[in-house]
Coordinates of C-alpha atoms and ligand atoms in Angstrom, one line a residue:
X1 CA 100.6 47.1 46.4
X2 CA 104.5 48.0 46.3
X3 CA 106.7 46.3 48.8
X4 CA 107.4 48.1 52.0
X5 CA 110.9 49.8 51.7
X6 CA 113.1 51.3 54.2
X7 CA 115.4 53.0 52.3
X8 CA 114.9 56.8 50.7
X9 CA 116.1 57.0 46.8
X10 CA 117.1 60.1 45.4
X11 CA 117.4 60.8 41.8
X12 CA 119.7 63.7 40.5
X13 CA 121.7 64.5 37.5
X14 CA 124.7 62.8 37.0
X15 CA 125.9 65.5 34.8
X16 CA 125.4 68.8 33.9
X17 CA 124.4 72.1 35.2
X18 CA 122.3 70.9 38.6
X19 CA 124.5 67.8 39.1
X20 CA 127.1 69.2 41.5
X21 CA 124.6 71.8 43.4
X22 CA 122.5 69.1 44.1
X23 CA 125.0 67.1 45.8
X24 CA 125.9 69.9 47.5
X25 CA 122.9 70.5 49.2
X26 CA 122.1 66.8 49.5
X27 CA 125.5 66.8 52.3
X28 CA 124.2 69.9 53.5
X29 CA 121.4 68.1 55.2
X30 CA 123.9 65.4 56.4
X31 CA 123.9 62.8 53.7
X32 CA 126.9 61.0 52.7
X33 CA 127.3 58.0 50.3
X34 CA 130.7 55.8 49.2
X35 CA 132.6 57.2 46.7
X36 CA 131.1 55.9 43.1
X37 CA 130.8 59.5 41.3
X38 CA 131.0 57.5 38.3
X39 CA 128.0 54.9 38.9
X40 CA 124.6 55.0 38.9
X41 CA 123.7 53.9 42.0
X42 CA 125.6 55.9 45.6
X43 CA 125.0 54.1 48.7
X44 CA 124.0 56.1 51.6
X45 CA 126.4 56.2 54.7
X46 CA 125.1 58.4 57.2
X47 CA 121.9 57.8 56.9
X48 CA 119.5 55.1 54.5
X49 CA 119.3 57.9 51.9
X50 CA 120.7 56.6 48.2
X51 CA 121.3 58.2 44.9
X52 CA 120.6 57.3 41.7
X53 CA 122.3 59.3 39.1
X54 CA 120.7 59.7 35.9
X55 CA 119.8 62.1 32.8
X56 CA 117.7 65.0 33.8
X57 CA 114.8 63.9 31.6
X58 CA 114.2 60.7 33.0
X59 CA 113.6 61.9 36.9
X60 CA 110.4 62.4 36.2
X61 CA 109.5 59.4 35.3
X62 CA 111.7 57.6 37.9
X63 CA 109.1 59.0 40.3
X64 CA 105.8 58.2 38.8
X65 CA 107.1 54.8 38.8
X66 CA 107.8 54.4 42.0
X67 CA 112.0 53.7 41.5
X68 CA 112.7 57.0 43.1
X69 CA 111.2 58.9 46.0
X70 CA 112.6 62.2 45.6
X71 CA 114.2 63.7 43.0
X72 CA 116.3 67.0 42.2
X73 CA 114.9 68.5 38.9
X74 CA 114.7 71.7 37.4
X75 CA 110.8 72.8 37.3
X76 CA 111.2 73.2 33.9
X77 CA 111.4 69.4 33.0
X78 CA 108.9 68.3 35.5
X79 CA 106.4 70.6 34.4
X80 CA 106.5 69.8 31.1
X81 CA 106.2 66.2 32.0
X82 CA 103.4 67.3 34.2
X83 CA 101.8 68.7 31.4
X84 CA 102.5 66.1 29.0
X85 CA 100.6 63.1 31.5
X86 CA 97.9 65.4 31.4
X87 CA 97.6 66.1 28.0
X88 CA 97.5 62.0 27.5
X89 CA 95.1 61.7 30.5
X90 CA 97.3 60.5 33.2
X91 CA 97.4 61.2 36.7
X92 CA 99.2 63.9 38.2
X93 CA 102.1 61.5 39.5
X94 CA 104.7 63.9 41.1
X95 CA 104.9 67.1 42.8
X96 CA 107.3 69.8 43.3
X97 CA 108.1 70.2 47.1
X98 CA 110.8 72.8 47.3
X99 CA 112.3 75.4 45.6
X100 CA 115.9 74.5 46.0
X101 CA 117.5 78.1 45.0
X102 CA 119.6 77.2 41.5
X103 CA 119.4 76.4 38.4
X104 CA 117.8 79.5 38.3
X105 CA 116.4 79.8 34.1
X106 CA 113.2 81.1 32.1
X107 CA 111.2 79.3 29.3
X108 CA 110.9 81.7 26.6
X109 CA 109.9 83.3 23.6
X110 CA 112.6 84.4 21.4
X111 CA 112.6 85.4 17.8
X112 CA 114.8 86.9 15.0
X113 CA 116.4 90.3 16.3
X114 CA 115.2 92.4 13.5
X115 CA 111.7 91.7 14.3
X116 CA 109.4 94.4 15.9
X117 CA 107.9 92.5 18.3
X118 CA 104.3 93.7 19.1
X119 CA 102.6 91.0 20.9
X120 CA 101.4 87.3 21.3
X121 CA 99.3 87.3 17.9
X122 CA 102.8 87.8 16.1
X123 CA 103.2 84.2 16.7
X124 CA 99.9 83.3 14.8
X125 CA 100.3 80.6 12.0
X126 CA 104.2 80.6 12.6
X127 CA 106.4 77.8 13.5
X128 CA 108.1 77.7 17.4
X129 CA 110.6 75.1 17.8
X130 CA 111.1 73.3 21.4
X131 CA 112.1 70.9 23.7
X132 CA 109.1 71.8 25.7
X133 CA 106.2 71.5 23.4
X134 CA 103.3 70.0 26.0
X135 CA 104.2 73.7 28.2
X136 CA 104.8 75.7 24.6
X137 CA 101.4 74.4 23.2
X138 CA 99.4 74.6 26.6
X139 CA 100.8 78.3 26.6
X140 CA 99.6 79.1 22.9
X141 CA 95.7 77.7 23.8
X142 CA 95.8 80.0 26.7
X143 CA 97.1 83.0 24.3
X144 CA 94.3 82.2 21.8
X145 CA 97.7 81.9 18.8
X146 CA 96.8 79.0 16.7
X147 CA 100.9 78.2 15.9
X148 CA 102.8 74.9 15.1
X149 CA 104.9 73.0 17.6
X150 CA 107.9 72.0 16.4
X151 CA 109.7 69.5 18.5
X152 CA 113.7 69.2 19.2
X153 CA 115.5 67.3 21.5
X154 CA 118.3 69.6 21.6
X155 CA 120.2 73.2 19.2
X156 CA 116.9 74.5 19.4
X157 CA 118.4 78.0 19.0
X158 CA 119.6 77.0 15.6
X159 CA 116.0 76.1 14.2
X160 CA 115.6 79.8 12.7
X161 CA 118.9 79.5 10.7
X162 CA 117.9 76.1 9.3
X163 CA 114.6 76.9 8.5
X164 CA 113.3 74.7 10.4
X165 CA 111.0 76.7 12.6
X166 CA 110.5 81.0 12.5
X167 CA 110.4 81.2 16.2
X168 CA 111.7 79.3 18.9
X169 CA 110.8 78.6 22.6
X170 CA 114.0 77.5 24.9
X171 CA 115.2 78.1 28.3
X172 CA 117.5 81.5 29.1
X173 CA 119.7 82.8 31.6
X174 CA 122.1 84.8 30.6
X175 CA 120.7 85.6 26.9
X176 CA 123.9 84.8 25.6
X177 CA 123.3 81.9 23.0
X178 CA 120.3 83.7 21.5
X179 CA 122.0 86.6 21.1
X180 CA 125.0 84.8 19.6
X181 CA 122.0 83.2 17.1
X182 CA 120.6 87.0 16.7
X183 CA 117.6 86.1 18.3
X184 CA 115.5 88.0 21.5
X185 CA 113.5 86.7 23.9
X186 CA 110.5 88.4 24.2
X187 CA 107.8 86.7 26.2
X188 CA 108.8 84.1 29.8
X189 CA 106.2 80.8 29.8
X190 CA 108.1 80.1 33.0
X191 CA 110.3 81.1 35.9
X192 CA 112.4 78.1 36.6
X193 CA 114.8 76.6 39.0
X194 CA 116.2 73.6 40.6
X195 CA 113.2 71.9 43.1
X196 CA 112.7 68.8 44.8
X197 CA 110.2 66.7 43.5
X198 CA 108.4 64.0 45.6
X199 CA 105.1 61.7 44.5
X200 CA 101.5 63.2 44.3
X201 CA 100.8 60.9 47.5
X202 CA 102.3 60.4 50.6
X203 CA 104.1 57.4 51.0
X204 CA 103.5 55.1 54.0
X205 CA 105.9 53.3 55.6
X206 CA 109.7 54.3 57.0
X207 CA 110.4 56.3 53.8
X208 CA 107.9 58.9 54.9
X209 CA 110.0 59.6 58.3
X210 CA 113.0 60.4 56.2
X211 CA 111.3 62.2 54.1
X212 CA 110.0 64.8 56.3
X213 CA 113.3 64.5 58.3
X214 CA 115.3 65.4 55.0
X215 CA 112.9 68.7 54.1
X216 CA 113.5 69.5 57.9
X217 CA 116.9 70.0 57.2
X218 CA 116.6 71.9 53.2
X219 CA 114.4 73.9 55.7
X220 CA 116.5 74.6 57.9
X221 CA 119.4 74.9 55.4
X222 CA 117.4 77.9 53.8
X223 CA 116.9 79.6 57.0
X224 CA 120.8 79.7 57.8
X225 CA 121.8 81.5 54.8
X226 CA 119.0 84.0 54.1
Ligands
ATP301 P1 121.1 65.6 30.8 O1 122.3 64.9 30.2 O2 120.9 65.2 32.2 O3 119.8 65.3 30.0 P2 120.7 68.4 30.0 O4 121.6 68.8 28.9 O5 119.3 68.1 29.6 O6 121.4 67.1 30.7 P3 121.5 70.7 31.5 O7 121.9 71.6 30.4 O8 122.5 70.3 32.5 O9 120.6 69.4 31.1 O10 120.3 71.5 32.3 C1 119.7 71.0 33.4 C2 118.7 72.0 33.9 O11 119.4 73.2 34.3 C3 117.7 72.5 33.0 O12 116.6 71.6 32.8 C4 117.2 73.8 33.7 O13 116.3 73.5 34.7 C5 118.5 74.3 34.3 N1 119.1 75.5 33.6 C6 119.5 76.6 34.2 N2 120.0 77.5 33.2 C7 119.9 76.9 32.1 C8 120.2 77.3 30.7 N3 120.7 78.5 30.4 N4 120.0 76.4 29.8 C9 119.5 75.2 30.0 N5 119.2 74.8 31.3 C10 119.3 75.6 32.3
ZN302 ZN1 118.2 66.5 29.8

């Protein structure tokens, strides 16, 4: 079994678009840490509540394994990684706890703007790029569309223009950088945003007291400014 530990570690992004809102919130509750903005590891002051700063992608993983608690992730990432385990067998290892209210995107379908789009089976035998393909090819089995996953890390919007793919699926909010690749989205997979991720079980020593004590507070926090 793991070693008792009496200190809560947090993992958010150490840059990007939910780096600074989670921080944010993070002090809203009370937390505080010595400045090191630029290091990986923030010690906590106020309370025993430490951050570990670190690439998006790799939060959920942090938590399966136990190096993390908590973690501040868009639902986007830690679904697909959900999805992923499961697809190899694994068990669920993380959970989201709470909606944390930014970061606010959809997964989506988007293809060329001179298409007439007119339905699901228009994706049947084409090519869908992604940097979500276990959520994109979960999604398909459930539309009965028999289409290939193609898999990018990142520029997914410029797949069409290569070649490399007919159709792409990618995260949106403002519609901007598909439009500016004359693409449309034209089906959502997911509503996203920003949540808190903890493990599937409970832990059980001093962690789990600041654990609930810190959702107390994001609790709170949400009923102050609704
Ligand atoms: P990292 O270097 O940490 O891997 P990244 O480039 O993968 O960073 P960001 O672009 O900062 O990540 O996005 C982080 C999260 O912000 C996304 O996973 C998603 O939940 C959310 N998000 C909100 N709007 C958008 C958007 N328009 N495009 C991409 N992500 C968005
Ligand atoms: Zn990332």
């Amino acid at each position: 079994t793991a070693p008792a530990r009496d200190r809560l570690r947090i993992a958010i992004q150490k840059s990007g678009r939910l780096a600074d809102p989670a921080r944010s919130l993070l002090a809203a509750c009370g937390l505080s840490w010595r400045q090191s903005r630029d290091k990986l590891f923030c010690f906590g002051e106020s309370l025993p509540v430490d951050l570990l700063l670190v690439r998006d992608d790799d939060i959920p993983g942090l938590i399966a394994d136990g190096v993390c608690d908590l973690g501040v992730v868009g639902l986007n990432e830690l679904d697909e990684q959900a999805k992923a385990r499961r697809q190899l067998g694994l068990a669920d290892a993380y959970r989201p706890l709470r909606g944390l209210g930014f970061g606010a995107c959809r997964l989506m379908i988007a293809v060329p703007e001179d298409w007439d789009w007119q339905g699901v089976q228009m994706l049947q035998g084409k090519r869908i790029a992604t940097s979500y393909p276990a959520i994109l090819s979960a999604w398909l089995q459930e539309q009965g569309v028999d289409a290939q996953v193609v898999e990018l890390s990142g520029s997914v919007e410029i797949a069409p223009k290569l070649g490399t793919a007919e159709v792409i699926c990618d995260l949106v909010s403002s519609g901007a950088t598909l439009a500016a690749n004359q693409l449309k989205p034209v089906e959502v997979l997911l509503e996203s945003e920003a949540v808190l991720a903890g493990p599937a079980h409970a832990l059980d020593d001093a962690r789990a007291g600041l654990m609930a004590m810190l959702l107390r507070r994001l609790d709170g926090l949400s009923k102050v400014q609704d």
